[in-house]
Every structure is written in structure tokens, then in C-alpha cells.
Amino acid sequence: MTLKEIKEILRADVITGEDKLDIEITFAGGSDLMSDVLAFGKPGILLLTGLSNSQSVRTANIIDAKAIVYVRGKRPDDEGVKLAKEHGIPLLSTKFMMYATCGLLFSQGLPGVSDLS
Amino acid sequence: MNDEYVLSQKFKIKGGDFSNAGRTSTSIKEILKEIGIDPSIVIRASIAVYEAEMNVVMYANKGMVTLNITPVKLHLKLEDEGQGIADIDQAMKEGFSTATHEMREMGFGAGMGLPNIKKNADRFKIASRLGEGTTLDIIFCLNKTGNK
């Protein structure tokens, strides 16, 4: 599904990357723990996280994540937004909590990262 | 011939500088991409050096990353000055951590760093002296493609 569809499903705000909403997302993973993201993340992942400091963006960039959705209404700090713009990573924010965010996307057919292979 | 450096570069890391943590790894990733290293190795090396950089920021006073690339090998050496590791076997276990609340708030400090570095590297060596510092050698073979 496209990032635009994800935005609509999650009723999310776009913080940066409005011009990249047509990118195709094929799988996602959710964690607040960046060490876990580094351990399970795969290139192309949509990262769902409640960690709103700039490390979320740095981690996403390291693993070649396609975009980040911040859950439970979190928004990244200014440094995070700046980094995301530099690296061309779209950032979205949804009011849904982690469980509901994952559930909504999964039920619409977006698999988890570990469900591949 | 094989030991001839294609590239050799050093990067400094400041201990405790959480706002810049990850900057060095991001630069290294850009360099690896630019010089055309295999993408699967770029990702693995970036993850390993990012985890290692976070360890320096979290636990050491200062550190240095040396990136050496030869036609057959990518070598990341991290040397830090700091508290060192008391028990390396324990530190290598997933889940073992001495992280503070501040480190955990950054999304790190879950005891996954060193095991994750080892998992991503083709060869990994760690040496530490308590009260002095820690040295990591993280090596990737370049004369083959695909996964480890």
C-alpha cells in the first residue's frame, strides 16, 4: 500500500515528506527500542515507534527505512525533523497507540517484517 | 597487494554527546555507499558501527573510529578511553546491560549492542581493560557478495 493510504488508515498528520506519499510500503515493524529495530529491521521497512528523539530518524536512516510513523500522538524533535529532511525520510504522526496502529495496518494487509522470508 | 588501502579515515566520537550520537555512523554509511560497497555489506557495517558508536557515547569518555578499506576487507576499528568492560562474556549476552535511564530513553541500552555487532560482522574481536577502555575490531569481507 502507499504511504498516502497509510496516512488515511491511521488518520495521521504528515510532519515532513508530503511530496513522497506515493511511495509503496510493503512491510512494517514497530518498536520503541532502537536496538531491536537495528536487530530486526530490514531495508524498506515502515518504522512505527513511540520514540520521538532524533535517534529514531538516525536509526531509520541506518537501516534504510522508507518512512516513520510516530504513534500515540508523539512528534519528533526539531533535530529529528531536520535529519529526516536531509535524508529524505517522510515522518507521520498518528494519535493511535502502538497496538491499534499495528492492528489497523495489519488488518488492511500490511505484513510485519518478521512475517516475510 | 591485498593490504593496499583503498581508503583510510579516522573519526572522533565524544562520550556523553547524545545529541550527536549516530552522526559518525551516518557519515561512514554515506562514504561506503559512495565508493560502491555492496549494499548488503553497507547495511551490516552501518548497523554495527552505529551500535558501536552508541556504546562509546553511552559508556566512554571519548573514542575514535578508524575506517580502513582494502580491495578485500572493510575494517572498522573502535578504540575508546573510558570505564572498560569488567566481564566481556557477560557483556556479549543478549539482554545484559548496565545502561542508565537516560540511555534507555534514547532507545538504547537493552543489552543488544555487542551481540548485534557480532551478528552483523564477518569477524569480530573485542578487548577491554577495566578503567582504561575498549577496542573493537569489526571486519567485513569484500571479496564475496550477498549475505554473510
PDB file of C-alpha atoms in Angstrom:
ATOM      1  CA  MET A   1       0.000   0.000   0.000  1.00  0.00           C
ATOM      2  CA  THR A   2       1.111   3.579  -0.456  1.00  0.00           C
ATOM      3  CA  LEU A   3       2.153   5.914   2.315  1.00  0.00           C
ATOM      4  CA  LYS A   4      -0.892   8.013   1.449  1.00  0.00           C
ATOM      5  CA  GLU A   5      -3.191   5.041   2.179  1.00  0.00           C
ATOM      6  CA  ILE A   6      -1.330   4.501   5.460  1.00  0.00           C
ATOM      7  CA  LYS A   7      -1.820   8.165   6.330  1.00  0.00           C
ATOM      8  CA  GLU A   8      -5.559   7.786   5.732  1.00  0.00           C
ATOM      9  CA  ILE A   9      -5.922   4.488   7.641  1.00  0.00           C
ATOM     10  CA  LEU A  10      -4.120   5.982  10.641  1.00  0.00           C
ATOM     11  CA  ARG A  11      -5.650   9.471  10.251  1.00  0.00           C
ATOM     12  CA  ALA A  12      -2.076  10.669  10.538  1.00  0.00           C
ATOM     13  CA  ASP A  13      -0.512  14.096  10.151  1.00  0.00           C
ATOM     14  CA  VAL A  14       2.413  14.449   7.780  1.00  0.00           C
ATOM     15  CA  ILE A  15       5.298  16.198   9.536  1.00  0.00           C
ATOM     16  CA  THR A  16       7.643  16.105   6.574  1.00  0.00           C
ATOM     17  CA  GLY A  17       7.703  14.351   3.199  1.00  0.00           C
ATOM     18  CA  GLU A  18       4.319  15.458   1.821  1.00  0.00           C
ATOM     19  CA  ASP A  19       5.840  15.018  -1.658  1.00  0.00           C
ATOM     20  CA  LYS A  20       6.677  11.350  -1.017  1.00  0.00           C
ATOM     21  CA  LEU A  21       3.234   9.999  -0.115  1.00  0.00           C
ATOM     22  CA  ASP A  22       3.074   7.934  -3.289  1.00  0.00           C
ATOM     23  CA  ILE A  23       5.908   5.591  -2.202  1.00  0.00           C
ATOM     24  CA  GLU A  24       4.933   1.941  -1.878  1.00  0.00           C
ATOM     25  CA  ILE A  25       5.239   0.311   1.552  1.00  0.00           C
ATOM     26  CA  THR A  26       5.321  -3.499   1.647  1.00  0.00           C
ATOM     27  CA  PHE A  27       6.034  -4.298   5.311  1.00  0.00           C
ATOM     28  CA  ALA A  28       6.320  -2.669   8.724  1.00  0.00           C
ATOM     29  CA  GLY A  29       7.759  -3.160  12.187  1.00  0.00           C
ATOM     30  CA  GLY A  30       7.037  -1.460  15.494  1.00  0.00           C
ATOM     31  CA  SER A  31       9.269  -0.844  18.499  1.00  0.00           C
ATOM     32  CA  ASP A  32      10.348   1.922  20.859  1.00  0.00           C
ATOM     33  CA  LEU A  33      13.667   0.185  21.286  1.00  0.00           C
ATOM     34  CA  MET A  34      16.163   1.224  18.634  1.00  0.00           C
ATOM     35  CA  SER A  35      18.424  -1.745  19.429  1.00  0.00           C
ATOM     36  CA  ASP A  36      15.532  -4.014  18.425  1.00  0.00           C
ATOM     37  CA  VAL A  37      14.946  -2.018  15.266  1.00  0.00           C
ATOM     38  CA  LEU A  38      18.634  -2.415  14.379  1.00  0.00           C
ATOM     39  CA  ALA A  39      18.390  -6.151  15.067  1.00  0.00           C
ATOM     40  CA  PHE A  40      15.169  -6.914  13.144  1.00  0.00           C
ATOM     41  CA  GLY A  41      14.885  -4.012  10.722  1.00  0.00           C
ATOM     42  CA  LYS A  42      15.265  -4.617   7.023  1.00  0.00           C
ATOM     43  CA  PRO A  43      15.746  -2.117   4.188  1.00  0.00           C
ATOM     44  CA  GLY A  44      12.416  -0.724   3.038  1.00  0.00           C
ATOM     45  CA  ILE A  45      10.656  -1.130   6.397  1.00  0.00           C
ATOM     46  CA  LEU A  46       7.970   1.273   7.607  1.00  0.00           C
ATOM     47  CA  LEU A  47       9.048   2.015  11.175  1.00  0.00           C
ATOM     48  CA  LEU A  48       6.318   2.505  13.785  1.00  0.00           C
ATOM     49  CA  THR A  49       7.675   3.945  17.010  1.00  0.00           C
ATOM     50  CA  GLY A  50       6.876   5.980  20.082  1.00  0.00           C
ATOM     51  CA  LEU A  51      10.478   7.113  20.424  1.00  0.00           C
ATOM     52  CA  SER A  52      10.396  10.723  19.309  1.00  0.00           C
ATOM     53  CA  ASN A  53      14.003  11.891  19.711  1.00  0.00           C
ATOM     54  CA  SER A  54      16.404  12.190  16.804  1.00  0.00           C
ATOM     55  CA  GLN A  55      17.779   8.672  17.327  1.00  0.00           C
ATOM     56  CA  SER A  56      14.603   7.327  15.721  1.00  0.00           C
ATOM     57  CA  VAL A  57      15.490   9.134  12.483  1.00  0.00           C
ATOM     58  CA  ARG A  58      19.176   8.184  12.655  1.00  0.00           C
ATOM     59  CA  THR A  59      18.201   4.545  13.176  1.00  0.00           C
ATOM     60  CA  ALA A  60      15.721   4.681  10.286  1.00  0.00           C
ATOM     61  CA  ASN A  61      18.423   6.112   8.044  1.00  0.00           C
ATOM     62  CA  ILE A  62      20.970   3.468   9.059  1.00  0.00           C
ATOM     63  CA  ILE A  63      18.619   0.594   8.173  1.00  0.00           C
ATOM     64  CA  ASP A  64      17.225   2.290   5.023  1.00  0.00           C
ATOM     65  CA  ALA A  65      13.685   2.540   6.403  1.00  0.00           C
ATOM     66  CA  LYS A  66      11.204   4.067   3.931  1.00  0.00           C
ATOM     67  CA  ALA A  67       9.305   6.193   6.448  1.00  0.00           C
ATOM     68  CA  ILE A  68       8.487   6.600  10.143  1.00  0.00           C
ATOM     69  CA  VAL A  69       5.058   6.756  11.784  1.00  0.00           C
ATOM     70  CA  TYR A  70       5.138   8.085  15.354  1.00  0.00           C
ATOM     71  CA  VAL A  71       2.396   6.544  17.481  1.00  0.00           C
ATOM     72  CA  ARG A  72       0.310   7.840  20.412  1.00  0.00           C
ATOM     73  CA  GLY A  73       0.491  11.424  19.160  1.00  0.00           C
ATOM     74  CA  LYS A  74       4.245  11.716  19.508  1.00  0.00           C
ATOM     75  CA  ARG A  75       6.112  14.140  17.311  1.00  0.00           C
ATOM     76  CA  PRO A  76       9.847  14.177  16.646  1.00  0.00           C
ATOM     77  CA  ASP A  77      12.054  16.962  17.991  1.00  0.00           C
ATOM     78  CA  ASP A  78      13.412  19.683  15.656  1.00  0.00           C
ATOM     79  CA  GLU A  79      16.710  17.850  15.183  1.00  0.00           C
ATOM     80  CA  GLY A  80      14.792  14.741  14.098  1.00  0.00           C
ATOM     81  CA  VAL A  81      12.744  16.691  11.536  1.00  0.00           C
ATOM     82  CA  LYS A  82      15.899  18.353  10.184  1.00  0.00           C
ATOM     83  CA  LEU A  83      17.642  14.996   9.794  1.00  0.00           C
ATOM     84  CA  ALA A  84      14.597  13.462   8.110  1.00  0.00           C
ATOM     85  CA  LYS A  85      14.523  16.288   5.567  1.00  0.00           C
ATOM     86  CA  GLU A  86      18.256  15.843   4.907  1.00  0.00           C
ATOM     87  CA  HIS A  87      17.880  12.111   4.315  1.00  0.00           C
ATOM     88  CA  GLY A  88      14.502  12.292   2.565  1.00  0.00           C
ATOM     89  CA  ILE A  89      12.633  10.180   5.123  1.00  0.00           C
ATOM     90  CA  PRO A  90       8.910  11.026   5.431  1.00  0.00           C
ATOM     91  CA  LEU A  91       7.620  11.406   9.012  1.00  0.00           C
ATOM     92  CA  LEU A  92       3.984  10.900  10.031  1.00  0.00           C
ATOM     93  CA  SER A  93       2.265  11.116  13.399  1.00  0.00           C
ATOM     94  CA  THR A  94      -0.889   9.257  14.457  1.00  0.00           C
ATOM     95  CA  LYS A  95      -2.924   9.530  17.634  1.00  0.00           C
ATOM     96  CA  PHE A  96      -3.472   5.749  17.737  1.00  0.00           C
ATOM     97  CA  MET A  97      -1.379   3.831  20.241  1.00  0.00           C
ATOM     98  CA  MET A  98       1.119   1.183  19.106  1.00  0.00           C
ATOM     99  CA  TYR A  99      -1.236  -1.793  19.356  1.00  0.00           C
ATOM    100  CA  ALA A 100      -4.034  -0.133  17.403  1.00  0.00           C
ATOM    101  CA  THR A 101      -1.632   1.300  14.817  1.00  0.00           C
ATOM    102  CA  CYS A 102      -0.169  -2.144  14.101  1.00  0.00           C
ATOM    103  CA  GLY A 103      -3.611  -3.765  14.134  1.00  0.00           C
ATOM    104  CA  LEU A 104      -5.116  -1.271  11.705  1.00  0.00           C
ATOM    105  CA  LEU A 105      -2.291  -1.666   9.188  1.00  0.00           C
ATOM    106  CA  PHE A 106      -2.075  -5.445   9.582  1.00  0.00           C
ATOM    107  CA  SER A 107      -5.825  -5.872   9.081  1.00  0.00           C
ATOM    108  CA  GLN A 108      -5.557  -3.869   5.869  1.00  0.00           C
ATOM    109  CA  GLY A 109      -2.986  -6.348   4.563  1.00  0.00           C
ATOM    110  CA  LEU A 110       0.383  -4.828   5.504  1.00  0.00           C
ATOM    111  CA  PRO A 111       2.576  -7.652   6.859  1.00  0.00           C
ATOM    112  CA  GLY A 112       5.143  -7.386   9.629  1.00  0.00           C
ATOM    113  CA  VAL A 113       8.865  -7.537   8.932  1.00  0.00           C
ATOM    114  CA  SER A 114       9.231 -10.940  10.588  1.00  0.00           C
ATOM    115  CA  ASP A 115       6.391 -12.409   8.513  1.00  0.00           C
ATOM    116  CA  LEU A 116       8.495 -12.287   5.371  1.00  0.00           C
ATOM    117  CA  SER A 117      11.102 -14.904   4.393  1.00  0.00           C
TER     118      SER A 117
ATOM    119  CA  MET B   1      48.610  -6.075  -2.975  1.00  0.00           C
ATOM    120  CA  ASN B   2      45.624  -7.069  -0.905  1.00  0.00           C
ATOM    121  CA  ASP B   3      46.727  -4.959   2.041  1.00  0.00           C
ATOM    122  CA  GLU B   4      46.844  -1.790  -0.016  1.00  0.00           C
ATOM    123  CA  TYR B   5      44.375   0.708   1.393  1.00  0.00           C
ATOM    124  CA  VAL B   6      41.689   1.979  -0.888  1.00  0.00           C
ATOM    125  CA  LEU B   7      40.599   4.301   1.852  1.00  0.00           C
ATOM    126  CA  SER B   8      41.685   5.058   5.404  1.00  0.00           C
ATOM    127  CA  GLN B   9      39.893   7.611   7.537  1.00  0.00           C
ATOM    128  CA  LYS B  10      39.547   8.439  11.239  1.00  0.00           C
ATOM    129  CA  PHE B  11      36.518   9.848  13.048  1.00  0.00           C
ATOM    130  CA  LYS B  12      36.346  11.160  16.614  1.00  0.00           C
ATOM    131  CA  ILE B  13      33.431  10.372  18.926  1.00  0.00           C
ATOM    132  CA  LYS B  14      32.650  12.376  22.073  1.00  0.00           C
ATOM    133  CA  GLY B  15      31.474  10.446  25.104  1.00  0.00           C
ATOM    134  CA  GLY B  16      28.160  11.609  26.574  1.00  0.00           C
ATOM    135  CA  ASP B  17      27.257  13.684  23.494  1.00  0.00           C
ATOM    136  CA  PHE B  18      23.814  12.205  22.972  1.00  0.00           C
ATOM    137  CA  SER B  19      22.587  14.864  20.559  1.00  0.00           C
ATOM    138  CA  ASN B  20      25.278  13.996  18.001  1.00  0.00           C
ATOM    139  CA  ALA B  21      25.228  10.252  18.627  1.00  0.00           C
ATOM    140  CA  GLY B  22      24.993   8.442  15.325  1.00  0.00           C
ATOM    141  CA  ARG B  23      26.470  11.240  13.232  1.00  0.00           C
ATOM    142  CA  THR B  24      29.751   9.386  12.621  1.00  0.00           C
ATOM    143  CA  SER B  25      27.949   6.211  11.555  1.00  0.00           C
ATOM    144  CA  THR B  26      25.754   8.198   9.189  1.00  0.00           C
ATOM    145  CA  SER B  27      28.889   9.720   7.574  1.00  0.00           C
ATOM    146  CA  ILE B  28      30.528   6.307   7.301  1.00  0.00           C
ATOM    147  CA  LYS B  29      27.415   4.895   5.668  1.00  0.00           C
ATOM    148  CA  GLU B  30      27.450   7.707   3.086  1.00  0.00           C
ATOM    149  CA  ILE B  31      31.135   7.011   2.311  1.00  0.00           C
ATOM    150  CA  LEU B  32      30.539   3.271   1.902  1.00  0.00           C
ATOM    151  CA  LYS B  33      27.610   3.937  -0.430  1.00  0.00           C
ATOM    152  CA  GLU B  34      29.575   6.472  -2.456  1.00  0.00           C
ATOM    153  CA  ILE B  35      32.543   4.203  -3.069  1.00  0.00           C
ATOM    154  CA  GLY B  36      30.214   1.448  -4.229  1.00  0.00           C
ATOM    155  CA  ILE B  37      30.463  -1.159  -1.465  1.00  0.00           C
ATOM    156  CA  ASP B  38      27.864  -3.956  -1.878  1.00  0.00           C
ATOM    157  CA  PRO B  39      24.544  -2.656  -0.396  1.00  0.00           C
ATOM    158  CA  SER B  40      24.079  -5.685   1.877  1.00  0.00           C
ATOM    159  CA  ILE B  41      27.510  -5.025   3.394  1.00  0.00           C
ATOM    160  CA  VAL B  42      26.786  -1.280   3.682  1.00  0.00           C
ATOM    161  CA  ILE B  43      23.722  -2.038   5.821  1.00  0.00           C
ATOM    162  CA  ARG B  44      25.505  -4.573   8.028  1.00  0.00           C
ATOM    163  CA  ALA B  45      28.533  -2.321   8.515  1.00  0.00           C
ATOM    164  CA  SER B  46      26.322   0.707   9.226  1.00  0.00           C
ATOM    165  CA  ILE B  47      24.320  -1.157  11.869  1.00  0.00           C
ATOM    166  CA  ALA B  48      27.491  -2.488  13.507  1.00  0.00           C
ATOM    167  CA  VAL B  49      29.264   0.873  13.603  1.00  0.00           C
ATOM    168  CA  TYR B  50      26.114   2.644  14.822  1.00  0.00           C
ATOM    169  CA  GLU B  51      25.745   0.227  17.751  1.00  0.00           C
ATOM    170  CA  ALA B  52      29.461   0.620  18.489  1.00  0.00           C
ATOM    171  CA  GLU B  53      29.264   4.416  18.280  1.00  0.00           C
ATOM    172  CA  MET B  54      26.299   4.411  20.691  1.00  0.00           C
ATOM    173  CA  ASN B  55      28.363   2.338  23.120  1.00  0.00           C
ATOM    174  CA  VAL B  56      31.163   4.920  23.034  1.00  0.00           C
ATOM    175  CA  VAL B  57      28.695   7.788  23.547  1.00  0.00           C
ATOM    176  CA  MET B  58      26.959   5.954  26.383  1.00  0.00           C
ATOM    177  CA  TYR B  59      29.871   4.451  28.268  1.00  0.00           C
ATOM    178  CA  ALA B  60      33.199   6.071  27.318  1.00  0.00           C
ATOM    179  CA  ASN B  61      34.829   9.496  27.683  1.00  0.00           C
ATOM    180  CA  LYS B  62      35.932   9.613  24.081  1.00  0.00           C
ATOM    181  CA  GLY B  63      36.618   7.329  21.181  1.00  0.00           C
ATOM    182  CA  MET B  64      37.972   7.014  17.693  1.00  0.00           C
ATOM    183  CA  VAL B  65      36.696   5.051  14.713  1.00  0.00           C
ATOM    184  CA  THR B  66      39.202   4.078  12.064  1.00  0.00           C
ATOM    185  CA  LEU B  67      37.739   3.002   8.745  1.00  0.00           C
ATOM    186  CA  ASN B  68      40.182   1.041   6.624  1.00  0.00           C
ATOM    187  CA  ILE B  69      39.204  -0.410   3.291  1.00  0.00           C
ATOM    188  CA  THR B  70      41.394  -2.666   1.178  1.00  0.00           C
ATOM    189  CA  PRO B  71      40.287  -4.454  -2.003  1.00  0.00           C
ATOM    190  CA  VAL B  72      39.282  -7.475   0.082  1.00  0.00           C
ATOM    191  CA  LYS B  73      38.359  -6.133   3.509  1.00  0.00           C
ATOM    192  CA  LEU B  74      36.398  -3.422   5.274  1.00  0.00           C
ATOM    193  CA  HIS B  75      37.803  -2.914   8.766  1.00  0.00           C
ATOM    194  CA  LEU B  76      36.157  -0.722  11.391  1.00  0.00           C
ATOM    195  CA  LYS B  77      38.282  -0.263  14.485  1.00  0.00           C
ATOM    196  CA  LEU B  78      36.776   1.441  17.513  1.00  0.00           C
ATOM    197  CA  GLU B  79      39.060   2.463  20.328  1.00  0.00           C
ATOM    198  CA  ASP B  80      37.701   4.237  23.366  1.00  0.00           C
ATOM    199  CA  GLU B  81      39.002   5.655  26.614  1.00  0.00           C
ATOM    200  CA  GLY B  82      36.647   5.001  29.465  1.00  0.00           C
ATOM    201  CA  GLN B  83      35.438   2.579  32.070  1.00  0.00           C
ATOM    202  CA  GLY B  84      36.116  -0.584  30.040  1.00  0.00           C
ATOM    203  CA  ILE B  85      34.164  -3.820  30.414  1.00  0.00           C
ATOM    204  CA  ALA B  86      34.573  -5.956  33.540  1.00  0.00           C
ATOM    205  CA  ASP B  87      33.283  -9.218  32.095  1.00  0.00           C
ATOM    206  CA  ILE B  88      33.268  -9.489  28.296  1.00  0.00           C
ATOM    207  CA  ASP B  89      31.414 -12.845  28.228  1.00  0.00           C
ATOM    208  CA  GLN B  90      28.614 -11.293  30.247  1.00  0.00           C
ATOM    209  CA  ALA B  91      28.552  -8.164  28.037  1.00  0.00           C
ATOM    210  CA  MET B  92      28.212 -10.355  24.948  1.00  0.00           C
ATOM    211  CA  LYS B  93      24.998 -11.946  26.285  1.00  0.00           C
ATOM    212  CA  GLU B  94      21.778 -10.585  24.803  1.00  0.00           C
ATOM    213  CA  GLY B  95      19.866  -8.660  27.431  1.00  0.00           C
ATOM    214  CA  PHE B  96      22.788  -7.940  29.737  1.00  0.00           C
ATOM    215  CA  SER B  97      23.119  -4.200  30.244  1.00  0.00           C
ATOM    216  CA  THR B  98      24.449  -1.629  32.678  1.00  0.00           C
ATOM    217  CA  ALA B  99      22.585   1.211  30.944  1.00  0.00           C
ATOM    218  CA  THR B 100      21.147   4.183  32.806  1.00  0.00           C
ATOM    219  CA  HIS B 101      17.631   5.555  32.486  1.00  0.00           C
ATOM    220  CA  GLU B 102      18.899   8.315  30.147  1.00  0.00           C
ATOM    221  CA  MET B 103      20.415   5.756  27.759  1.00  0.00           C
ATOM    222  CA  ARG B 104      17.202   3.736  27.716  1.00  0.00           C
ATOM    223  CA  GLU B 105      15.212   6.895  26.942  1.00  0.00           C
ATOM    224  CA  MET B 106      17.324   7.211  23.783  1.00  0.00           C
ATOM    225  CA  GLY B 107      16.056   3.795  22.714  1.00  0.00           C
ATOM    226  CA  PHE B 108      19.309   2.041  23.549  1.00  0.00           C
ATOM    227  CA  GLY B 109      20.846   0.191  26.457  1.00  0.00           C
ATOM    228  CA  ALA B 110      18.856  -3.023  26.119  1.00  0.00           C
ATOM    229  CA  GLY B 111      21.888  -5.276  26.071  1.00  0.00           C
ATOM    230  CA  MET B 112      21.620  -5.904  22.339  1.00  0.00           C
ATOM    231  CA  GLY B 113      24.511  -3.811  21.036  1.00  0.00           C
ATOM    232  CA  LEU B 114      27.548  -6.089  21.210  1.00  0.00           C
ATOM    233  CA  PRO B 115      25.645  -9.257  20.190  1.00  0.00           C
ATOM    234  CA  ASN B 116      24.168  -7.327  17.261  1.00  0.00           C
ATOM    235  CA  ILE B 117      27.612  -6.098  16.164  1.00  0.00           C
ATOM    236  CA  LYS B 118      28.918  -9.664  16.261  1.00  0.00           C
ATOM    237  CA  LYS B 119      25.893 -10.944  14.326  1.00  0.00           C
ATOM    238  CA  ASN B 120      26.413  -8.438  11.512  1.00  0.00           C
ATOM    239  CA  ALA B 121      30.188  -8.722  11.197  1.00  0.00           C
ATOM    240  CA  ASP B 122      32.140 -11.392   9.325  1.00  0.00           C
ATOM    241  CA  ARG B 123      34.807 -11.215  12.009  1.00  0.00           C
ATOM    242  CA  PHE B 124      34.575  -9.533  15.391  1.00  0.00           C
ATOM    243  CA  LYS B 125      37.164  -9.047  18.112  1.00  0.00           C
ATOM    244  CA  ILE B 126      36.751  -7.282  21.434  1.00  0.00           C
ATOM    245  CA  ALA B 127      39.364  -6.428  24.031  1.00  0.00           C
ATOM    246  CA  SER B 128      38.922  -4.335  27.141  1.00  0.00           C
ATOM    247  CA  ARG B 129      40.870  -3.113  30.134  1.00  0.00           C
ATOM    248  CA  LEU B 130      38.868  -2.095  33.156  1.00  0.00           C
ATOM    249  CA  GLY B 131      39.262   1.606  33.855  1.00  0.00           C
ATOM    250  CA  GLU B 132      41.116   2.196  30.590  1.00  0.00           C
ATOM    251  CA  GLY B 133      38.891   1.418  27.638  1.00  0.00           C
ATOM    252  CA  THR B 134      37.645  -0.965  24.997  1.00  0.00           C
ATOM    253  CA  THR B 135      38.748  -1.833  21.476  1.00  0.00           C
ATOM    254  CA  LEU B 136      36.536  -3.436  18.848  1.00  0.00           C
ATOM    255  CA  ASP B 137      37.624  -4.814  15.500  1.00  0.00           C
ATOM    256  CA  ILE B 138      34.687  -5.233  13.151  1.00  0.00           C
ATOM    257  CA  ILE B 139      35.605  -6.792   9.843  1.00  0.00           C
ATOM    258  CA  PHE B 140      33.668  -7.457   6.633  1.00  0.00           C
ATOM    259  CA  CYS B 141      34.968  -9.480   3.700  1.00  0.00           C
ATOM    260  CA  LEU B 142      34.572  -7.706   0.379  1.00  0.00           C
ATOM    261  CA  ASN B 143      35.669 -10.474  -1.937  1.00  0.00           C
ATOM    262  CA  LYS B 144      32.266 -12.116  -1.883  1.00  0.00           C
ATOM    263  CA  THR B 145      28.793 -10.765  -2.382  1.00  0.00           C
ATOM    264  CA  GLY B 146      25.423 -11.453  -0.837  1.00  0.00           C
ATOM    265  CA  ASN B 147      24.737 -12.331   2.745  1.00  0.00           C
ATOM    266  CA  LYS B 148      27.183 -13.403   5.361  1.00  0.00           C
TER     267      LYS B 148
END
